[in-house]
Short mmCIF file of C-alpha atoms in Angstrom, two decimals:
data_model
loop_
_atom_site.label_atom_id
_atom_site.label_comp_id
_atom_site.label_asym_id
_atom_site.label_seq_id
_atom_site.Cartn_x
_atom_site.Cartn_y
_atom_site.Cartn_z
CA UNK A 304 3.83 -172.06 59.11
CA UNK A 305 4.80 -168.82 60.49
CA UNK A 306 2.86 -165.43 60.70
CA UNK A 307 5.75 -163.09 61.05
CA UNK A 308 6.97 -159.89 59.14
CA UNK A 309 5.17 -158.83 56.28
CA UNK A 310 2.26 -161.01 56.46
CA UNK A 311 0.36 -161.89 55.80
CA UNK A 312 -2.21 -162.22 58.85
CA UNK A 313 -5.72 -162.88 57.61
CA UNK A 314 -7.78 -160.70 60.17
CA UNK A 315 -9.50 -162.89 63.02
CA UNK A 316 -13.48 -161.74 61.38
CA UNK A 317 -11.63 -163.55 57.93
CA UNK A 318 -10.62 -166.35 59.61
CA UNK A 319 -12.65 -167.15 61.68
CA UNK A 320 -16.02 -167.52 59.38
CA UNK A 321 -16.60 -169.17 56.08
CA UNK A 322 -17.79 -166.49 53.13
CA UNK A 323 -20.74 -167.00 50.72
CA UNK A 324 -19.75 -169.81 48.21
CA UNK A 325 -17.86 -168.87 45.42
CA UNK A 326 -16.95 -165.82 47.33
CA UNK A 327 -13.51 -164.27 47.35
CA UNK A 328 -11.95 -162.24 49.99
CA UNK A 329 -9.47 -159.34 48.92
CA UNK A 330 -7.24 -157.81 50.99
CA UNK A 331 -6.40 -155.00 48.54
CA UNK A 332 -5.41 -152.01 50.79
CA UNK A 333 -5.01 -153.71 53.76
CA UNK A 334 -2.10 -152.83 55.89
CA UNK A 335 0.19 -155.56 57.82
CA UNK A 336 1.95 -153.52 60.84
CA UNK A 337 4.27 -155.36 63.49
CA UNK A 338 3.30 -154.55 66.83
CA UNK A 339 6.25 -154.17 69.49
CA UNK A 340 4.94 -156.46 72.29
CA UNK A 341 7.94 -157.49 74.67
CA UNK A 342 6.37 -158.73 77.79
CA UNK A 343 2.98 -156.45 77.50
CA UNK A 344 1.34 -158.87 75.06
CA UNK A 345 -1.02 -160.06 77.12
CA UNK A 346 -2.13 -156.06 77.62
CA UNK A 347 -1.66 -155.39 74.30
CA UNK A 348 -4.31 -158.07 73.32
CA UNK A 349 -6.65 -157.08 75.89
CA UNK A 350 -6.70 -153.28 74.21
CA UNK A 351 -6.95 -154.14 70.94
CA UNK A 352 -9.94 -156.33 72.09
CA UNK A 353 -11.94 -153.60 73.27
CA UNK A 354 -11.49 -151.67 70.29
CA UNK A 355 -14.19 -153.42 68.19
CA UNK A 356 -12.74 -152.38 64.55
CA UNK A 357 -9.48 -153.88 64.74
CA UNK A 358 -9.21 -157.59 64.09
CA UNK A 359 -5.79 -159.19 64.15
CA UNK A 360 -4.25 -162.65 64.77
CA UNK A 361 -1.39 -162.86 67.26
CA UNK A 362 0.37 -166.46 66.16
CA UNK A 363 3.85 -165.40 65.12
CA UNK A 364 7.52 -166.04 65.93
CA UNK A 365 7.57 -165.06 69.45
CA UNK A 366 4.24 -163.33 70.70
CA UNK A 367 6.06 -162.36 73.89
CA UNK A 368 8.03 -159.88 71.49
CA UNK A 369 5.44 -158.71 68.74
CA UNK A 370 2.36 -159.21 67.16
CA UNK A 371 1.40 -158.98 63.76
CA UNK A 372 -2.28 -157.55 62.99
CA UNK A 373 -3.64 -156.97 59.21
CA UNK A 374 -5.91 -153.67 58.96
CA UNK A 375 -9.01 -153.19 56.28
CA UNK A 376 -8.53 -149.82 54.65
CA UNK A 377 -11.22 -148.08 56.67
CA UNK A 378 -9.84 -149.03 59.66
CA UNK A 379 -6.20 -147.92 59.48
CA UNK A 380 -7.20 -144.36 61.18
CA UNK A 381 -8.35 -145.71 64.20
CA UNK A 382 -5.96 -148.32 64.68
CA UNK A 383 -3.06 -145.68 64.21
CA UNK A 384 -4.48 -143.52 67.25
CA UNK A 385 -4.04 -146.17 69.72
CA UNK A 386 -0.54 -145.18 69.53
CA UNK A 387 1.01 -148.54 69.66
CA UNK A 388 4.32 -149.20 68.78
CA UNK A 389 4.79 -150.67 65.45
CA UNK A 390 6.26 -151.17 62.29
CA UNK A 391 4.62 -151.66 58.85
CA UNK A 392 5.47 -154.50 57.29
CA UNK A 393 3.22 -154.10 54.11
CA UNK A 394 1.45 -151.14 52.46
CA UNK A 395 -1.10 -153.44 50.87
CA UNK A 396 -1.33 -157.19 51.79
CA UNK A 397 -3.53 -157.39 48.23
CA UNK A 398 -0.50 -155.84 45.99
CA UNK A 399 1.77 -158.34 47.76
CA UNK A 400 -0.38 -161.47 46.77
CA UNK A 401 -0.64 -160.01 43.09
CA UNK A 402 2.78 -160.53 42.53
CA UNK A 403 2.67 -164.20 42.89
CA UNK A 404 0.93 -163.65 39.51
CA UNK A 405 -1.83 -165.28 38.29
CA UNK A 406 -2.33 -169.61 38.01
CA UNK A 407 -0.99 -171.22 34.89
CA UNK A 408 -2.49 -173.20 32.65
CA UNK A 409 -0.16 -176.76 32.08
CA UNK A 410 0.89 -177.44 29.04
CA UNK A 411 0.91 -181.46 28.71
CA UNK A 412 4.13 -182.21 26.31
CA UNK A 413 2.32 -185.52 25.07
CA UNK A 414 1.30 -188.69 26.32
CA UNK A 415 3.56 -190.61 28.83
CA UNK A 416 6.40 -187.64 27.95
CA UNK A 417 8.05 -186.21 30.76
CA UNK A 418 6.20 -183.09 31.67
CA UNK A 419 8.76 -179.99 30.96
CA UNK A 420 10.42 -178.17 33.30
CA UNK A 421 8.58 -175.00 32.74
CA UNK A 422 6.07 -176.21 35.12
CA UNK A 423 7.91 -174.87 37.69
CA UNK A 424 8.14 -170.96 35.92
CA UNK A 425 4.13 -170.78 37.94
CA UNK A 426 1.85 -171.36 40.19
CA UNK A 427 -1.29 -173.77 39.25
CA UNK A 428 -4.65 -174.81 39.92
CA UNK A 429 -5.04 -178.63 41.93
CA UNK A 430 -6.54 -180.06 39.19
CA UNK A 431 -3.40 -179.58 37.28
CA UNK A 432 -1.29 -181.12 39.89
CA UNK A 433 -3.12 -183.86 39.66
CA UNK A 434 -2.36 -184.02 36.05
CA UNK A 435 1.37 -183.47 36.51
CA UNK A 436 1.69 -186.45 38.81
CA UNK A 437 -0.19 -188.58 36.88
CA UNK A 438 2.02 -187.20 33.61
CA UNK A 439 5.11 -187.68 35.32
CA UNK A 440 4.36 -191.65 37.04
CA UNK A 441 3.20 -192.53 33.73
CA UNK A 442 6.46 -191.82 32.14
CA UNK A 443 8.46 -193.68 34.75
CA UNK A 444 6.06 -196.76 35.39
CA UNK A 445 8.63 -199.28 36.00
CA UNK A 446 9.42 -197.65 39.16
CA UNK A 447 6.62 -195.81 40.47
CA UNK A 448 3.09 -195.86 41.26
CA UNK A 449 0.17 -193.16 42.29
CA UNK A 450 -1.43 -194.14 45.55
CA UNK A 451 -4.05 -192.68 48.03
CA UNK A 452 -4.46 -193.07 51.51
CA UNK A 453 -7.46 -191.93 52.70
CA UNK A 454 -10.19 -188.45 51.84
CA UNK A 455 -10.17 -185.14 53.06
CA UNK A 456 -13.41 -183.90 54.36
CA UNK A 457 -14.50 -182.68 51.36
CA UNK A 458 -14.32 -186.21 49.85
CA UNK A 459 -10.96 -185.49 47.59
CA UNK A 460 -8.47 -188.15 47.42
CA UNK A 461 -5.28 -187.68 49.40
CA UNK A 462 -2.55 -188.97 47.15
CA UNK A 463 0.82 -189.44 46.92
CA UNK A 464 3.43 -191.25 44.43
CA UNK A 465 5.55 -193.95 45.26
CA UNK A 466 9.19 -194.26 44.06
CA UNK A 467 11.64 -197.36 44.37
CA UNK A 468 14.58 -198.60 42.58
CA UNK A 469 16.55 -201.77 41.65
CA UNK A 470 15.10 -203.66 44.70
CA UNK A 471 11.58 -203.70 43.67
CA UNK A 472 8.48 -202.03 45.33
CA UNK A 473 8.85 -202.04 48.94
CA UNK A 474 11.75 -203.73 49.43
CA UNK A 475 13.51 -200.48 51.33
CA UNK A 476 12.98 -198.76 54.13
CA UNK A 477 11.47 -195.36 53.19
CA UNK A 478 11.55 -191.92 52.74
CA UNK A 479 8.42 -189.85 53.54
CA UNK A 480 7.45 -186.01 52.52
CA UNK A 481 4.44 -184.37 53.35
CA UNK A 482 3.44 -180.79 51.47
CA UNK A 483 1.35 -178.31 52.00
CA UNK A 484 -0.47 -179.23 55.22
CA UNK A 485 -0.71 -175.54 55.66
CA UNK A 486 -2.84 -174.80 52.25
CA UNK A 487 -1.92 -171.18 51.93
CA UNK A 488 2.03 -172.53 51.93
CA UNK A 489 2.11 -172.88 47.88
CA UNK A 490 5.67 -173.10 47.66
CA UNK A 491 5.73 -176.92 49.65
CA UNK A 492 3.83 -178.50 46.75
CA UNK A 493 6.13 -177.39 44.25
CA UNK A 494 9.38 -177.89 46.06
CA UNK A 495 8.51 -181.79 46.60
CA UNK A 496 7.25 -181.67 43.19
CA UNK A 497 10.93 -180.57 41.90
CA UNK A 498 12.49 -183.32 44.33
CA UNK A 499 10.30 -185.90 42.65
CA UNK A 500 10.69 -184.91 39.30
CA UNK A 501 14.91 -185.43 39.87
CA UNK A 502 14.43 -188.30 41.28
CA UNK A 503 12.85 -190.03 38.54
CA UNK A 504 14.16 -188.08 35.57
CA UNK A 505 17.97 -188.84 37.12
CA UNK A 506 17.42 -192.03 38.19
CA UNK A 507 19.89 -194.12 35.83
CA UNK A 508 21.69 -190.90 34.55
CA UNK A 509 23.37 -190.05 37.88
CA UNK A 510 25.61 -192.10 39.76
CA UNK A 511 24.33 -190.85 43.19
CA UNK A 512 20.63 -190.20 42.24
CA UNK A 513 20.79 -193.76 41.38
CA UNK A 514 22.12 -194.89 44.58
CA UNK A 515 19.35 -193.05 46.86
CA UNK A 516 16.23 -194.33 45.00
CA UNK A 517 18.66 -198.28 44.86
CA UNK A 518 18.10 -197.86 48.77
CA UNK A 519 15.13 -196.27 49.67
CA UNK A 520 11.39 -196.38 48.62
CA UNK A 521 10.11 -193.04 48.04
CA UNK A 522 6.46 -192.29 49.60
CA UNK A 523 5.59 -188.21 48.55
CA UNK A 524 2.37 -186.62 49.42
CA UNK A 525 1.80 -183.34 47.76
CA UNK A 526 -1.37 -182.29 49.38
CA UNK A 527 -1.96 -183.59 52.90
CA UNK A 528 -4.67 -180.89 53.01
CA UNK A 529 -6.34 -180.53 49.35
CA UNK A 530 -9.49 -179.12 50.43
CA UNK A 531 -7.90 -176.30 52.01
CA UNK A 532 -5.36 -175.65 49.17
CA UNK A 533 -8.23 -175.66 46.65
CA UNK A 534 -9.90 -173.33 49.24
CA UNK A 535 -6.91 -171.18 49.04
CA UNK A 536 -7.00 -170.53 45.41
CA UNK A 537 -10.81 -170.23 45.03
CA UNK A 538 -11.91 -168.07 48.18
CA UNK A 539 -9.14 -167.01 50.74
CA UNK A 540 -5.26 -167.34 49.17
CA UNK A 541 -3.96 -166.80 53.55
CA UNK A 542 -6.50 -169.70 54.63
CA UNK A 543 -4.32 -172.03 56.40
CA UNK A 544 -6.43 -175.22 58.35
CA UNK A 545 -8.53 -177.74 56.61
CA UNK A 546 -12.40 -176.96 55.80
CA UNK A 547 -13.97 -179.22 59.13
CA UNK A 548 -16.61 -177.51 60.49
CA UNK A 549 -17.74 -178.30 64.37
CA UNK A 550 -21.53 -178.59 65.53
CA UNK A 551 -20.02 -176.00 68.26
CA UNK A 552 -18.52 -173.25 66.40
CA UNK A 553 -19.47 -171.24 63.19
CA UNK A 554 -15.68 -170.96 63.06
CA UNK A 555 -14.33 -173.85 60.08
CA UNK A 556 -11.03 -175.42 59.88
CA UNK A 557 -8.54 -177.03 62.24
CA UNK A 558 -5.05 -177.31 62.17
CA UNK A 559 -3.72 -180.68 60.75
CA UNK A 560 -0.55 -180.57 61.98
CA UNK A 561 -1.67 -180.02 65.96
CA UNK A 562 -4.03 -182.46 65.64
CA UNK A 563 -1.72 -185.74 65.64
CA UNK A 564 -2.21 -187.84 68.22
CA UNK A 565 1.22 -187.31 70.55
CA UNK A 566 1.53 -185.18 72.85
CA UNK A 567 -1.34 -183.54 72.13
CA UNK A 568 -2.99 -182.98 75.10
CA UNK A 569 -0.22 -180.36 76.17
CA UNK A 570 -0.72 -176.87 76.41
CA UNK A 571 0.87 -174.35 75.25
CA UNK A 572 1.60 -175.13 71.66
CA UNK A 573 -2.00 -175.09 69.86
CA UNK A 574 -5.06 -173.54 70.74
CA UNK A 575 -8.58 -174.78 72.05
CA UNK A 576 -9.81 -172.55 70.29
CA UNK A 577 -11.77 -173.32 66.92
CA UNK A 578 -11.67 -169.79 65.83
CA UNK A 579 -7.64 -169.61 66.12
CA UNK A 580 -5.31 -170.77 63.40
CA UNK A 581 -3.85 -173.18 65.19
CA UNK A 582 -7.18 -174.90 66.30
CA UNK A 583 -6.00 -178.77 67.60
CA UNK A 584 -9.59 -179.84 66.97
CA UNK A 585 -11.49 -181.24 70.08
CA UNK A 586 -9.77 -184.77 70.13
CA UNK A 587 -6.58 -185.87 69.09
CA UNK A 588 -7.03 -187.31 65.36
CA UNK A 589 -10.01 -186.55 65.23
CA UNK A 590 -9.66 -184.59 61.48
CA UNK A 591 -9.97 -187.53 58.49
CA UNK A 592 -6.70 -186.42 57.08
CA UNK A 593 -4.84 -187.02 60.25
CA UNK A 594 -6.88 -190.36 60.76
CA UNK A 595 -5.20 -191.46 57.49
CA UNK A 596 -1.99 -190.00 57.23
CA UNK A 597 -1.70 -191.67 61.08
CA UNK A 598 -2.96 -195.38 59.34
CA UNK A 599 -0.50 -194.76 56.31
CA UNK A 600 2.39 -193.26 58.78
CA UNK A 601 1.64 -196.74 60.95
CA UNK A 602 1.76 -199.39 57.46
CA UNK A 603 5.43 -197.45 56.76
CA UNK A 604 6.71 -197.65 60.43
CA UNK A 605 5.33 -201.57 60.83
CA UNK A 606 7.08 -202.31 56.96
CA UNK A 607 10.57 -201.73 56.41
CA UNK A 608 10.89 -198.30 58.91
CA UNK A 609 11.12 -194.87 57.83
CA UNK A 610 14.22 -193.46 57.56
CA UNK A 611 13.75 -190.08 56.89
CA UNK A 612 10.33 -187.85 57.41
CA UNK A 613 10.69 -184.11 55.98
CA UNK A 614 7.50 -181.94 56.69
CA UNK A 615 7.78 -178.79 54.49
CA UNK A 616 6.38 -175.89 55.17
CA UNK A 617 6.85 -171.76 54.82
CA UNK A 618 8.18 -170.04 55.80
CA UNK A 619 11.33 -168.61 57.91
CA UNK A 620 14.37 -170.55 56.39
CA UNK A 621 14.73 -173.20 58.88
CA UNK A 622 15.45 -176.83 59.48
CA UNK A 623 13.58 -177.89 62.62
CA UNK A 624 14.48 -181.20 64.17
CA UNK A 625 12.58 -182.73 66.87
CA UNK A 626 10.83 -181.78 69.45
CA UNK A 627 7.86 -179.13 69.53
CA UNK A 628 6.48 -179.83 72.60
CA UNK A 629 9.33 -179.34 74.82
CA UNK A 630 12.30 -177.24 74.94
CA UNK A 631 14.64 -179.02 76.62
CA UNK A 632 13.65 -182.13 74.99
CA UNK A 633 16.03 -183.81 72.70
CA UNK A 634 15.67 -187.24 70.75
CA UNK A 635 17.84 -189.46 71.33
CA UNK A 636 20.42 -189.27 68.23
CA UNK A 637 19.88 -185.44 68.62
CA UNK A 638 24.22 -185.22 67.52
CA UNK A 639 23.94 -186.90 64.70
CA UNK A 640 20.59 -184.97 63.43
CA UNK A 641 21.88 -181.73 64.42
CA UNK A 642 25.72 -182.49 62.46
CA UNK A 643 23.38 -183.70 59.16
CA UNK A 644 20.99 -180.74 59.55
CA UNK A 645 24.45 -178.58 59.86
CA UNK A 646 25.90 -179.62 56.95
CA UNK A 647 22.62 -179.73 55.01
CA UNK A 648 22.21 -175.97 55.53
CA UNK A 649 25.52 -175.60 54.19
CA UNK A 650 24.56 -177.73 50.50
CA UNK A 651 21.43 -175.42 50.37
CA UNK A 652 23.14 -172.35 50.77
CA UNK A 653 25.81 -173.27 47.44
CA UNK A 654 23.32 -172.09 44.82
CA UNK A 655 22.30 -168.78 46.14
CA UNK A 656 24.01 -168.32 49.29
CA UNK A 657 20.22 -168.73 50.59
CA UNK A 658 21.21 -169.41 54.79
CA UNK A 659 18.75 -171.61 56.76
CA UNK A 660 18.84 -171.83 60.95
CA UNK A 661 18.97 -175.04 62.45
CA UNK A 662 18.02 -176.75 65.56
CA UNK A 663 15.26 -178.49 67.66
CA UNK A 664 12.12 -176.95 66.78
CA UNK A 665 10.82 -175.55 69.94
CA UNK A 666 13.87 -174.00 71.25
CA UNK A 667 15.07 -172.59 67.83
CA UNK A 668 10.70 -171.55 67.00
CA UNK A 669 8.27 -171.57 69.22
CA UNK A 670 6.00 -174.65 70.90
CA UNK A 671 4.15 -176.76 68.74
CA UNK A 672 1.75 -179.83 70.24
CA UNK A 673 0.87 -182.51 68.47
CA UNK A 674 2.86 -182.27 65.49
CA UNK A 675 3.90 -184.73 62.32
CA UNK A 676 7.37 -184.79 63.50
CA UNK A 677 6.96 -185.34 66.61
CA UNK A 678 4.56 -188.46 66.05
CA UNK A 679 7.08 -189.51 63.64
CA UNK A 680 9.44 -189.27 65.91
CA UNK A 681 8.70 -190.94 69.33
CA UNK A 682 5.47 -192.84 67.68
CA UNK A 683 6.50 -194.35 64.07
CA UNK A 684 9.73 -194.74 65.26
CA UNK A 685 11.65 -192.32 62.03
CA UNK A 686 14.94 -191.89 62.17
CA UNK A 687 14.97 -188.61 61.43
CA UNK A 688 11.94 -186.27 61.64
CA UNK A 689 12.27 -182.81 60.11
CA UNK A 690 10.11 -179.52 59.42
CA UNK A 691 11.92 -177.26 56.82
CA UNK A 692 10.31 -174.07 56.44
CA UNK A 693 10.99 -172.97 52.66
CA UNK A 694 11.83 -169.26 51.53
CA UNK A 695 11.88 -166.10 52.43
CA UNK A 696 13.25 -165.49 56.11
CA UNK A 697 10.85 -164.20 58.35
CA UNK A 698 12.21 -160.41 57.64
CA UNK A 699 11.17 -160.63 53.92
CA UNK A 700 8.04 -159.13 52.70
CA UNK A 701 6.96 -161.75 50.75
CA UNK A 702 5.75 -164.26 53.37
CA UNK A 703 3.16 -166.86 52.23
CA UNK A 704 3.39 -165.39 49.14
CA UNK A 705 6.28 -165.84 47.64
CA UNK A 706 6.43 -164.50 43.50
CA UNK A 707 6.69 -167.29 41.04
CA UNK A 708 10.18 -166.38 40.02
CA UNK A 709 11.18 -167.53 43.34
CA UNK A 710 9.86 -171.40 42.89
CA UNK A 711 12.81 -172.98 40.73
CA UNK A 712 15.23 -171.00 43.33
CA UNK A 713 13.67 -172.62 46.15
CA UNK A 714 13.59 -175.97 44.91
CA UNK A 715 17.30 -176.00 43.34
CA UNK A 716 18.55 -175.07 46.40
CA UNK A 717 16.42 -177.75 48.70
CA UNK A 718 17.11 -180.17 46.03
CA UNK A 719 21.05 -179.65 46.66
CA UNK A 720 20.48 -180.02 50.45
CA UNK A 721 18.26 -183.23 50.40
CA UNK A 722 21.22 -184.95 47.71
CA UNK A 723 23.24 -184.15 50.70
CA UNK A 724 20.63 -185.99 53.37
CA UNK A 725 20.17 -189.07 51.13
CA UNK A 726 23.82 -190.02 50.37
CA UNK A 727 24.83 -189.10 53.77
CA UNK A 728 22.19 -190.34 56.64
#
């Protein structure tokens, strides 16, 4: 979610226009420098505007304080005369993204086997997602199912697996994950994709796995934005919106997640802008993801209830409980979430020691308008409504991309916090 520290800020003239097919954008040599703002950002902006070379996206942590700006290698000389104050947060944003190292190829065990756990030693291509979900339902298909609930722009499916217990299909109220909304934010997919794979693989061998999937049906979505994941790997690996494109703008893409329909119309915590990352589109639901993960979002709500929504995202190390558009605003069993999300941070942090912040997400963030947890929230009625952003903090260097020694890590450790949710909420 976040553009803070090193990283990993596509440049605006990236961002803001689709290359050639089949083309891929490098950002070898490219410099990411933190720009010491406090409360001159609005200047700041203005002068870096009317120096024509330098290109730079200002959505970070707090833009009152800094922003973040990503130089191309001939550029660096004139942006360092303007004699701003800043502090380089990467050498080369290109060297950075290398060590993610390169997709994986998976390695099917055999026909309805469980898929091994070396899966999660990479990174892979879509199409071999696909292929690991369908691998891993068809081992387990007394108590789970692949389902779809609507296309992406580009036509691909927007799926998701089901999981239930003792009760029977849809006899529980449920639990709900989206991943990867934000398609450069690799790391989601394969965290709910370690969470799903205990779930089924424990189910029946531990006492307490047992217990959450007796009471609760299971409904996981990967890839709430595919096209722009696939996107990610093929052309830009920092793209972060879906692939819409508007009759008014050359610019493509608009961000998903400020594009539900709740409090949407509120500035302040997306942009109008179709050129900006955080583009909320120029109605609310008005992108075909949101238009189905609202219709599927609505079937779970007018069922049995949700229970629990978790949107994950990178990254920052937090737990974010409602709400984003207002910073005083607190739901109404606000003690209870923020005692759970306390003691959640605490279960995450026993592997590794990894330490996550907690608290409502626009006070303890920034402002975000119409948002999945939000929606969730006030609209579908959850119970709980969370954003966790994943690994590293927002100090790291590693941002977006975070190497593929770091996946098992990251999904041990949120696997140890959301045993904690399910047996306790």
């Amino acid at each position: 979610m976040k553009l803070t520290a090193a990283l990993l800020l596509a440049p605006l003239a990236l961002a803001a226009a689709a290359p050639k097919p089949n083309a891929h954008i490098s950002y070898d040599g490219y410099k990411a420098y933190r720009i010491s703002s406090g409360q001159n950002a609005a200047s700041i902006r203005n002068k870096l505007a009317k120096f024509a070379a330098v290109q730079f996206n200002n959505f970070n942590f707090n833009p009152n304080q800094a922003l973040d700006v990503a130089i191309a290698p001939d550029e660096i000389p004139a942006f360092e005369i303007l004699g701003l104050s800043t502090e380089v947060m990467s050498q080369d944003l290109g060297a950075d993204i290398a060590q993610e190292g390169p997709l994986a190829s998976y390695e099917r065990v055999s026909a309805q086997a469980v898929p091994s756990l070396t899966w999660f030693n990479s990174y892979h291509a879509y199409n071999d997602h696909i292929t690991f979900f369908n691998d891993l339902q068809a081992a387990y298909p007394q108590n789970s199912e692949i389902f779809n609930v609507g296309k992406s722009v580009q036509g691909r499916n927007i799926f998701g697996i089901h999981l239930w217990g003792s009760g029977g299909k849809g006899s529980k109220p449920a639990v709900y994950f989206h991943g990867t909304v934000h398609a450069r934010e690799w790391i989601t997919a394969k965290v709910v994709e370690y969470i799903t794979y205990q779930l089924l693989v424990e189910y029946n061998n531990d006492t307490a796995v047992t217990a959450i999937l007796n009471n609760y049906d299971f409904y996981i979505l990967p890839f709430v934005n595919p096209d722009g994941f696939v996107y990610s790997q093929t052309s830009d690996r920092l793209w972060r919106k879906n692939r819409q494109t508007r009759s008014t703008s050359s610019c493509v893409g608009t961000d998903v997640n400020r594009n539900w329909p709740y409090k949407w119309e509120l500035p302040g915590g997306a942009s109008t802008n179709p050129c900006s990352e955080t583009y909320k589109g120029q109605a609310a639901g008005d992108t075909p993801e949101n238009k189905a993960l609202v219709n599927f979002t609505q079937t779970l709500a007018n069922g049995k209830g949700i229970k629990l929504y978790i949107d994950w995202h990178s990254y920052g190390q937090y737990i974010l409980l409602p709400y984003g558009y207002n910073c005083q605003a607190r739901a109404a069993n606000h003690a209870r979430q923020n005692s759970l999300a306390s003691s959640v941070a605490a279960a995450i942090a026993k592997p590794y020691g990894t330490r996550f912040t907690y608290g409502p997400s626009c006070s303890t963030l920034y402002t975000t308008t119409g948002s999945s947890t939000d929606y969730l929230t006030d609209v579908a009625k959850s119970e709980l409504a969370w954003t966790i952003e994943l690994r590293p903090t927002s100090s790291s260097g590693n941002g977006f991309v975070l190497p593929a020694s770091q996946i098992l890590p990251s999904s041990v450790e949120q696997w140890e916090g959301i045993k904690y949710l399910l047996a306790a909420m």
